[in-house]
Short mmCIF file of C-alpha atoms in Angstrom, two decimals:
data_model
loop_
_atom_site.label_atom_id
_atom_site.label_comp_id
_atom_site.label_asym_id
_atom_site.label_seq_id
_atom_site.Cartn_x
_atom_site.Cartn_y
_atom_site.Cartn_z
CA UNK A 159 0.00 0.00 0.00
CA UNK A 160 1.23 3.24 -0.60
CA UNK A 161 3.06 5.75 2.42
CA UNK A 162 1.31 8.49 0.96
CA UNK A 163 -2.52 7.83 2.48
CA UNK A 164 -3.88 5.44 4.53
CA UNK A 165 -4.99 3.07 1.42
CA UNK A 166 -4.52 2.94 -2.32
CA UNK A 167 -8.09 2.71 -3.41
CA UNK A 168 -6.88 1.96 -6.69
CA UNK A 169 -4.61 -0.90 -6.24
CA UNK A 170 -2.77 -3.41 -8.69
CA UNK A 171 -3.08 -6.29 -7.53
CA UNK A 172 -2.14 -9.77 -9.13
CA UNK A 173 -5.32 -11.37 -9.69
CA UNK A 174 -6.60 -7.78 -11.24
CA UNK A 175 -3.84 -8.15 -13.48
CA UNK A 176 -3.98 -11.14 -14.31
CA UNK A 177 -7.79 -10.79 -15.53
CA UNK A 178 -6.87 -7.98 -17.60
CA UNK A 179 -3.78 -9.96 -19.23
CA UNK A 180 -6.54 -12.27 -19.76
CA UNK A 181 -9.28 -10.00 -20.98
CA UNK A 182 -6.51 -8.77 -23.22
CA UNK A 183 -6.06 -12.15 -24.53
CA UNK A 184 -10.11 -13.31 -24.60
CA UNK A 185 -9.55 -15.93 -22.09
CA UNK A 186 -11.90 -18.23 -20.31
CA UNK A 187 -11.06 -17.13 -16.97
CA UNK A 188 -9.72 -20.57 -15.90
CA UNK A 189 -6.12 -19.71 -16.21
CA UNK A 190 -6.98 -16.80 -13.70
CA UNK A 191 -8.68 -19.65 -11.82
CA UNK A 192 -5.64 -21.76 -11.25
CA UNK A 193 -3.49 -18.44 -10.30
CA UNK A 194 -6.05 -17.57 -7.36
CA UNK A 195 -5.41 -20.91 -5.91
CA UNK A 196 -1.60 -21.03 -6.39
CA UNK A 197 -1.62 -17.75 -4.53
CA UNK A 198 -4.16 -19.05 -1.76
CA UNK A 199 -0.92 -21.85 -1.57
CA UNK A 200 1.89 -19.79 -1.38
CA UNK A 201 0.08 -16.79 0.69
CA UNK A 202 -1.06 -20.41 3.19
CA UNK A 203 3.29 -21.48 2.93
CA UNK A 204 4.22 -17.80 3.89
CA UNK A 205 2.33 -17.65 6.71
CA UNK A 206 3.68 -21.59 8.02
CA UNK A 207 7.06 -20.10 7.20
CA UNK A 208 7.29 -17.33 9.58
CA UNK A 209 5.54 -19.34 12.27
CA UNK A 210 7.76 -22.40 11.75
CA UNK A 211 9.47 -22.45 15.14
CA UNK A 212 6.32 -21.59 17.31
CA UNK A 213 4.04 -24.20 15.08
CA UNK A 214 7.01 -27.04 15.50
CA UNK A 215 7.75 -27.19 12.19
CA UNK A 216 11.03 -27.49 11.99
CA UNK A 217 13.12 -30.81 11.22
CA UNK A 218 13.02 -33.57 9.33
CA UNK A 219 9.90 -35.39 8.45
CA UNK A 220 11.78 -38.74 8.80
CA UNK A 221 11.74 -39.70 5.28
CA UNK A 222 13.46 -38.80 1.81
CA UNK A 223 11.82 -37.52 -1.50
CA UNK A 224 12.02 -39.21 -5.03
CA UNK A 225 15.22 -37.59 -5.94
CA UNK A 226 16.88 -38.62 -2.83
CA UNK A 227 16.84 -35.62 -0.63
CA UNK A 228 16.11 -35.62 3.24
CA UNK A 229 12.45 -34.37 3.55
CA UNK A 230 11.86 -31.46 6.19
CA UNK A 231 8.35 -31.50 8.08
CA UNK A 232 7.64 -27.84 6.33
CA UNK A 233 8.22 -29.60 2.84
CA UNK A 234 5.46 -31.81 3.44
CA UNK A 235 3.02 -29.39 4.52
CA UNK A 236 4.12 -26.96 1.37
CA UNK A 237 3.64 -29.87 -0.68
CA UNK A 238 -0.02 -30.68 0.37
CA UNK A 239 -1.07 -27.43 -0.17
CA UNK A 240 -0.52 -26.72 -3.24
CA UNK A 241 -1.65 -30.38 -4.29
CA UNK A 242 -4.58 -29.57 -2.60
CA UNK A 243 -5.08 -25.96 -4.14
CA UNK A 244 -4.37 -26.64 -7.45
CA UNK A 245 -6.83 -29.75 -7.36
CA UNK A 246 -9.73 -28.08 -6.23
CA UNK A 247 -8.88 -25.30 -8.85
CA UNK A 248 -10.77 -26.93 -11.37
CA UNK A 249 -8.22 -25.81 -13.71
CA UNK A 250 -5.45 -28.70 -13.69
CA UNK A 251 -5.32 -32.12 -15.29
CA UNK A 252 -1.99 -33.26 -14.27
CA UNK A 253 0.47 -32.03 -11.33
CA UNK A 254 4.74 -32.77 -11.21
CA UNK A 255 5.67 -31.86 -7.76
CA UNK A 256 9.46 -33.07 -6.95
CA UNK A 257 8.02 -34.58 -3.56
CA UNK A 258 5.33 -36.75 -5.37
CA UNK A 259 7.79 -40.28 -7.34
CA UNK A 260 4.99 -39.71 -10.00
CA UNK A 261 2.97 -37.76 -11.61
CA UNK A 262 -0.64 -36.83 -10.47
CA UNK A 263 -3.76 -37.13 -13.08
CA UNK A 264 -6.07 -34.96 -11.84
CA UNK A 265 -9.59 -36.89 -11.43
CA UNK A 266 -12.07 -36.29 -14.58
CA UNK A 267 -14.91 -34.53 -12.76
CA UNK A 268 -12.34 -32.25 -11.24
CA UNK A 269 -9.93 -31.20 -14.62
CA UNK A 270 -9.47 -28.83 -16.33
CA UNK A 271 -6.99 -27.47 -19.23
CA UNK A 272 -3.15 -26.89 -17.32
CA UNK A 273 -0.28 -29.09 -16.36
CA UNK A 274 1.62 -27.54 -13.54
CA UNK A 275 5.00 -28.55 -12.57
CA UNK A 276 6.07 -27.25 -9.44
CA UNK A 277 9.14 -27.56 -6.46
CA UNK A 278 6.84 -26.36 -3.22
CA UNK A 279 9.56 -25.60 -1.14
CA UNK A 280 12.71 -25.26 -2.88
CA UNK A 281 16.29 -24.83 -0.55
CA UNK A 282 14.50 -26.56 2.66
CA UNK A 283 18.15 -27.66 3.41
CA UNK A 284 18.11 -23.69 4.61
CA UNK A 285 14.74 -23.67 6.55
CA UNK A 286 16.09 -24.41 10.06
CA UNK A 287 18.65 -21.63 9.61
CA UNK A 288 16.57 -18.98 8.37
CA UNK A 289 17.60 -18.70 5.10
CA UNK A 290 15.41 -17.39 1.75
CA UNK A 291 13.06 -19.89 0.42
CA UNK A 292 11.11 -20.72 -1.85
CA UNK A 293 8.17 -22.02 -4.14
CA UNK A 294 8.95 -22.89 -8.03
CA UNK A 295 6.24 -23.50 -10.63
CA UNK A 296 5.70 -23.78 -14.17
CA UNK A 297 2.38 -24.13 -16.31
CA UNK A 298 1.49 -25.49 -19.58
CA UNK A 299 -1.72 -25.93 -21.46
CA UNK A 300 -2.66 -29.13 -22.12
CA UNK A 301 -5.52 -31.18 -24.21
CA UNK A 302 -6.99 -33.01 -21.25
CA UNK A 303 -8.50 -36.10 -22.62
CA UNK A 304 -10.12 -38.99 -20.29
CA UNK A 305 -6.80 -41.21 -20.92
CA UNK A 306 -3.78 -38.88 -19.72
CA UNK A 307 -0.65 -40.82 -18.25
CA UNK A 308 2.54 -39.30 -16.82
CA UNK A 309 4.25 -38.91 -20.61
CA UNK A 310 2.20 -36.35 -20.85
CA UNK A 311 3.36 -33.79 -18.82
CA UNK A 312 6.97 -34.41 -20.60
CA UNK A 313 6.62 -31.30 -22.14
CA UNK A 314 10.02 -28.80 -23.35
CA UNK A 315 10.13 -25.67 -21.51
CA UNK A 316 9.61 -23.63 -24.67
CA UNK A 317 5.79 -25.02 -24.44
CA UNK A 318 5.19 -23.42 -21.42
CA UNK A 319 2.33 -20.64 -21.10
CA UNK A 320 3.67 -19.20 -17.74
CA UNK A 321 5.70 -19.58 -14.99
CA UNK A 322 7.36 -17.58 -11.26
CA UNK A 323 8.18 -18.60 -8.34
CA UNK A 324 8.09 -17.12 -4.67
CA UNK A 325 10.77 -16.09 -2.52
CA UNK A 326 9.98 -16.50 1.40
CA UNK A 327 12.62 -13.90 2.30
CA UNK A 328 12.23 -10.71 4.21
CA UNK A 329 9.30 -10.15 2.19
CA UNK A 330 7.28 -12.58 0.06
CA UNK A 331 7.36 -12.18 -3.35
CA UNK A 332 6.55 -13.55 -6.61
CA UNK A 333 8.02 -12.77 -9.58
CA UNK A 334 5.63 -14.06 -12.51
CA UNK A 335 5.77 -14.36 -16.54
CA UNK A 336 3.20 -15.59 -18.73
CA UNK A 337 5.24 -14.56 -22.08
CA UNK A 338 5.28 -11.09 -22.19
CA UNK A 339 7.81 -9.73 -19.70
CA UNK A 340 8.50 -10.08 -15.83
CA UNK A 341 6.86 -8.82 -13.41
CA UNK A 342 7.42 -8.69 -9.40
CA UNK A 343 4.37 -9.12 -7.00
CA UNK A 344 4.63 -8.38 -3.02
CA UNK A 345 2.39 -9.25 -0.35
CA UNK A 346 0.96 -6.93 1.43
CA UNK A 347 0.23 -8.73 4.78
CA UNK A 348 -2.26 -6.24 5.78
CA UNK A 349 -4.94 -6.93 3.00
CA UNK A 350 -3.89 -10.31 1.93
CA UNK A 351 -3.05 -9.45 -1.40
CA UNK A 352 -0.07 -9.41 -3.96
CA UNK A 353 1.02 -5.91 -5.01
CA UNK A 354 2.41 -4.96 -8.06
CA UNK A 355 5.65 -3.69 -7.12
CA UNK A 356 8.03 -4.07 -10.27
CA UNK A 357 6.87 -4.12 -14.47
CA UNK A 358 8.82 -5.58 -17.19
CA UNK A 359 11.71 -6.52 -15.05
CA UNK A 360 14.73 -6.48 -17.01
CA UNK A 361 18.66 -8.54 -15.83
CA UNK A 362 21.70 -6.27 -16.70
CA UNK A 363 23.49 -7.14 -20.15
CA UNK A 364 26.13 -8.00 -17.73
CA UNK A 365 27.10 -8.47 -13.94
CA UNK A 366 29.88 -8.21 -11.26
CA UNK A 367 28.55 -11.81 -9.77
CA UNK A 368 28.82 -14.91 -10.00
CA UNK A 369 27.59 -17.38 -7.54
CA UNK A 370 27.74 -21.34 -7.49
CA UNK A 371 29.04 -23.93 -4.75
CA UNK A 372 32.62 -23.95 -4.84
CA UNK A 373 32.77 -26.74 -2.60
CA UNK A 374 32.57 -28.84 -5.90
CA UNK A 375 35.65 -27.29 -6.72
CA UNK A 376 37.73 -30.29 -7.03
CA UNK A 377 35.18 -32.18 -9.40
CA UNK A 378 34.66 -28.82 -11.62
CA UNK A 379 35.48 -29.52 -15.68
CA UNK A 380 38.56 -27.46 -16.65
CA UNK A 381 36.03 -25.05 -18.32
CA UNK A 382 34.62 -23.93 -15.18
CA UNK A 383 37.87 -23.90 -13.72
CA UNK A 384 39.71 -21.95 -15.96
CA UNK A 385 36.78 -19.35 -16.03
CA UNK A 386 36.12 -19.06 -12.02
CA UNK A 387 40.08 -18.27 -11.90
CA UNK A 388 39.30 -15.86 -14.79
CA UNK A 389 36.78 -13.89 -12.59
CA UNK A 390 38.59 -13.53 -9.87
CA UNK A 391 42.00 -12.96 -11.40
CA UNK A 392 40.94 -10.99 -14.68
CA UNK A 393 43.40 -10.68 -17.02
CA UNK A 394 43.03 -7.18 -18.33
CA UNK A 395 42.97 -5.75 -14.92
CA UNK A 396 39.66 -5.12 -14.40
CA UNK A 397 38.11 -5.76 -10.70
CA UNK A 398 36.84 -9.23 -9.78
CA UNK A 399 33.98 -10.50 -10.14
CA UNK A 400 32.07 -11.22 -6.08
CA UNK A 401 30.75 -14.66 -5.11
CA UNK A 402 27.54 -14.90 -3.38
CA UNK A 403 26.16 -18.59 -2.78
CA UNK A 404 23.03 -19.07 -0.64
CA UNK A 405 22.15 -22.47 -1.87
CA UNK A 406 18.50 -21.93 -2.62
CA UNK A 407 18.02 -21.77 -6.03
CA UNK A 408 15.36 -18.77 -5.70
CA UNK A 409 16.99 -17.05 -3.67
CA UNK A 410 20.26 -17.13 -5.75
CA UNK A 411 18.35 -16.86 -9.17
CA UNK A 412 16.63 -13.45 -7.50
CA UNK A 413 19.50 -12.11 -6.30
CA UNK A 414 20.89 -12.65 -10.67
CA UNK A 415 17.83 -11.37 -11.97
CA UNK A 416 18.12 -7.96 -9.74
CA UNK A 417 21.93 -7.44 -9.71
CA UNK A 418 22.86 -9.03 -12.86
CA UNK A 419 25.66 -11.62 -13.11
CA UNK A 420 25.54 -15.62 -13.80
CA UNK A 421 23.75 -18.41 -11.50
CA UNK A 422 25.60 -22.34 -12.14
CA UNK A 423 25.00 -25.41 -11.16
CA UNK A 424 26.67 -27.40 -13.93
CA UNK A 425 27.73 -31.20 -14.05
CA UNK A 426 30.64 -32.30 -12.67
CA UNK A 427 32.32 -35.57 -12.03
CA UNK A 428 30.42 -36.21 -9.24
CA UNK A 429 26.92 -35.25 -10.68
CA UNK A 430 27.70 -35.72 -14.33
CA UNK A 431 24.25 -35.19 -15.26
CA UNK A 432 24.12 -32.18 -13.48
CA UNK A 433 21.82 -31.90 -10.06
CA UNK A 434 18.84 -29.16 -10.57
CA UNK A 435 15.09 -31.21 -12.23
CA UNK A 436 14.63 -29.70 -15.45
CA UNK A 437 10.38 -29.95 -15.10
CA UNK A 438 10.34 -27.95 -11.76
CA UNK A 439 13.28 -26.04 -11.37
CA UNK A 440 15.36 -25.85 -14.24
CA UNK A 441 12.59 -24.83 -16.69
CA UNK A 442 10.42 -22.43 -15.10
CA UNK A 443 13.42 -20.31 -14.08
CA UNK A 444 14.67 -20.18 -17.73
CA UNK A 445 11.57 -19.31 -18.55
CA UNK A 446 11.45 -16.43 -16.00
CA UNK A 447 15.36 -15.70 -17.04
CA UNK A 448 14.91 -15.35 -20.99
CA UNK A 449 11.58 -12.95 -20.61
CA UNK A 450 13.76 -10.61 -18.43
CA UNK A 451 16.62 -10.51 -21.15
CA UNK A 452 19.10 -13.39 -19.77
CA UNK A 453 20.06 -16.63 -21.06
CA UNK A 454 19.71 -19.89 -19.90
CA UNK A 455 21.28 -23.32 -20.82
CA UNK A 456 22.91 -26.38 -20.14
CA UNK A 457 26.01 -25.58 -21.67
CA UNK A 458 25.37 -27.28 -25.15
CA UNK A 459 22.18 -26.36 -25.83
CA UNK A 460 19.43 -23.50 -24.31
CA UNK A 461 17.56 -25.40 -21.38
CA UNK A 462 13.93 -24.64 -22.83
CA UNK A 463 14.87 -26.99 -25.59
CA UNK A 464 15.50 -29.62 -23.83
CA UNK A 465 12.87 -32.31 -24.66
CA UNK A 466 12.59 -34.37 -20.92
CA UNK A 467 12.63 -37.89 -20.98
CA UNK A 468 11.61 -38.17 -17.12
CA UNK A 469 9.43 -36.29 -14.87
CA UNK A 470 12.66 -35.81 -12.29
CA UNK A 471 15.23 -35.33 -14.58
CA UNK A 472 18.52 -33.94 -13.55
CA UNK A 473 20.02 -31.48 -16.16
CA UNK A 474 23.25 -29.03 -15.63
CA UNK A 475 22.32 -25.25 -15.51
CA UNK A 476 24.00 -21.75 -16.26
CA UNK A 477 21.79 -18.66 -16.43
CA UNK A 478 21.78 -15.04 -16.04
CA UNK A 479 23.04 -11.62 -17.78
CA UNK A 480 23.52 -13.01 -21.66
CA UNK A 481 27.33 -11.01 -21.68
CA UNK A 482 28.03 -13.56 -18.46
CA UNK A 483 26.74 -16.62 -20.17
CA UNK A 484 27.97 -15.82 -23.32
CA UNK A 485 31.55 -15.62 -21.87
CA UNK A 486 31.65 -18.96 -19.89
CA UNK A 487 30.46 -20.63 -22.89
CA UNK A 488 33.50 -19.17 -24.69
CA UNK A 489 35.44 -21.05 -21.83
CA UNK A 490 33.48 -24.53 -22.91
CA UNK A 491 33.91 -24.48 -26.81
CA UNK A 492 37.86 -23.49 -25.94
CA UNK A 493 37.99 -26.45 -24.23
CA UNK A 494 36.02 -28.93 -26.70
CA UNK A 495 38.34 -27.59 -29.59
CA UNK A 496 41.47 -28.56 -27.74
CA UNK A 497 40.43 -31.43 -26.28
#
């Protein structure tokens, strides 16, 4: 709400916006449907956020997911939510969550027209320390007849009609696309509502930041080796690049798309494959990336290409200002020529 007066009696807020993007575009209304009741989620996951401690909801859960990561008792509730939500939206026909082994076909009498692929807590390793969190989700239009399976929500990220995510930080926002720019949403606690706080959100041609876990640093390809040392030793006596790593993907893909710079998580001898899903992570980021200017890929080929094979697919990522990307792919076709 505005400092000026007491309220904003003309406020933007993301459901009005969303109706007019969909007026705009002569819509049904459904796709508006399926927003209210991601929001109704991720409002409901902000609010068990901030009272983690006092509502016990810290910990582990006591078992792991699909894709082999310990499950925290705040993952489980995030999870049901939005299951839940999105369900009872009337608007979905199937649902990828990275909690759920498969896929979920929505029940005929309750389906409608969207697949939605979606991490509903992403970085829970940081929960019990504080850290930025976050929600991940990406949605695709889909020809819902009575005999959908789970190959049918292997769809490339280039099919995708929208996609955000949430950050649970020290505000909650969501950044949202649905093709025609970026735009940032904030809750306003005191109404309930998301506020339209940023339009057309654009990343900086290039950064001063590059962030990835340099832990790994012993299993990094000489590519990524040779162009780490490069920003932090440049050559031509320019300053050096800073590292910031948080280790929640939103949070560190936020912190690209505002300051500019390059996000990585490629493959490495220990996760040849690379670690990030491309359904629910990988792709609804790039998504988000590429309609605010960046680039995203896997190294060989732009990540909204990539046509998935498995519902939890693992798939190296680099993203961020296009100079930055640009650049450390220079690094990887050096090395393929001389090697």
């Amino acid at each position: 709400m505005s400092d000026q007066m007491p309220f904003d009696i003309d406020v933007e807020t993301m459901t009005r916006f969303v109706m007019e993007q969909g007026r705009k575009a002569k819509g049904t209304g459904e796709f508006t449907q399926l927003l209210n009741s991601l929001l109704t989620a991720i409002k409901a996951i902000s609010c068990a956020v901030r009272k983690a401690g006092l509502a016990h909801l810290y910990g582990m859960a006591g078992s792991v997911n699909v894709t082999g990561d310990e499950v925290k008792k705040l993952d489980v509730l995030s999870n049901d939510l939005v299951i839940n939500m999105l369900k009872s939206s009337y608007s979905t026909c199937i649902l990828v969550s990275e909690e759920n082994k498969d896929a979920i076909i929505v029940d005929p009498e309750k389906r409608g027209k969207y697949l939605v692929c979606f991490d509903p807590l992403d970085g829970s390793s940081n929960i019990d320390c504080l850290s930025a969190i976050g929600t991940i989700f990406g949605i695709y239009r889909k020809d819902c007849t009575e005999s959908l399976t789970e190959s049918d929500a292997l769809e490339p990220g280039r099919n995708m009609v929208a996609a955000g995510y949430a950050l649970y930080g020290s505000a909650t926002l969501i950044a949202l696309s649905t093709g025609h720019g970026v735009n940032f949403f904030m809750l306003d606690p005191s109404i309930g509502e998301f506020i339209l706080v940023e339009q057309d959100v654009k990343i900086k041609k290039k950064g001063t930041i590059y962030s990835l876990n340099e832990g790994y640093a012993k299993y990094f390809d000489p590519a990524l080796t040779e162009y780490i040392q490069q920003k932090k030793f440049p050559e031509d006596g320019s300053a050096p690049y800073s590292a910031r790593y948080i280790g929640s993907m939103v949070a560190d893909v936020h912190r690209t798309l505002k300051y500019g710079g390059i996000f990585m998580y490629p493959a490495n001898k220990k996760t040849p494959k690379g670690k990030l899903r491309l359904l629910y992570e990988c792709n609804p980021m790039a998504f988000i990336m590429e309609q605010a200017g960046g680039v995203a890929t896997t190294g060989t080929q732009p990540i909204l290409d990539v046509k998935p094979e498995s519902i939890h697919q693992r798939v190296p990522l680099i993203m961020g200002s296009p100079d930055d990307v640009e650049e450390y792919l220079s690094f990887v076709k050096k090395h393929q020529t001389t090697g």
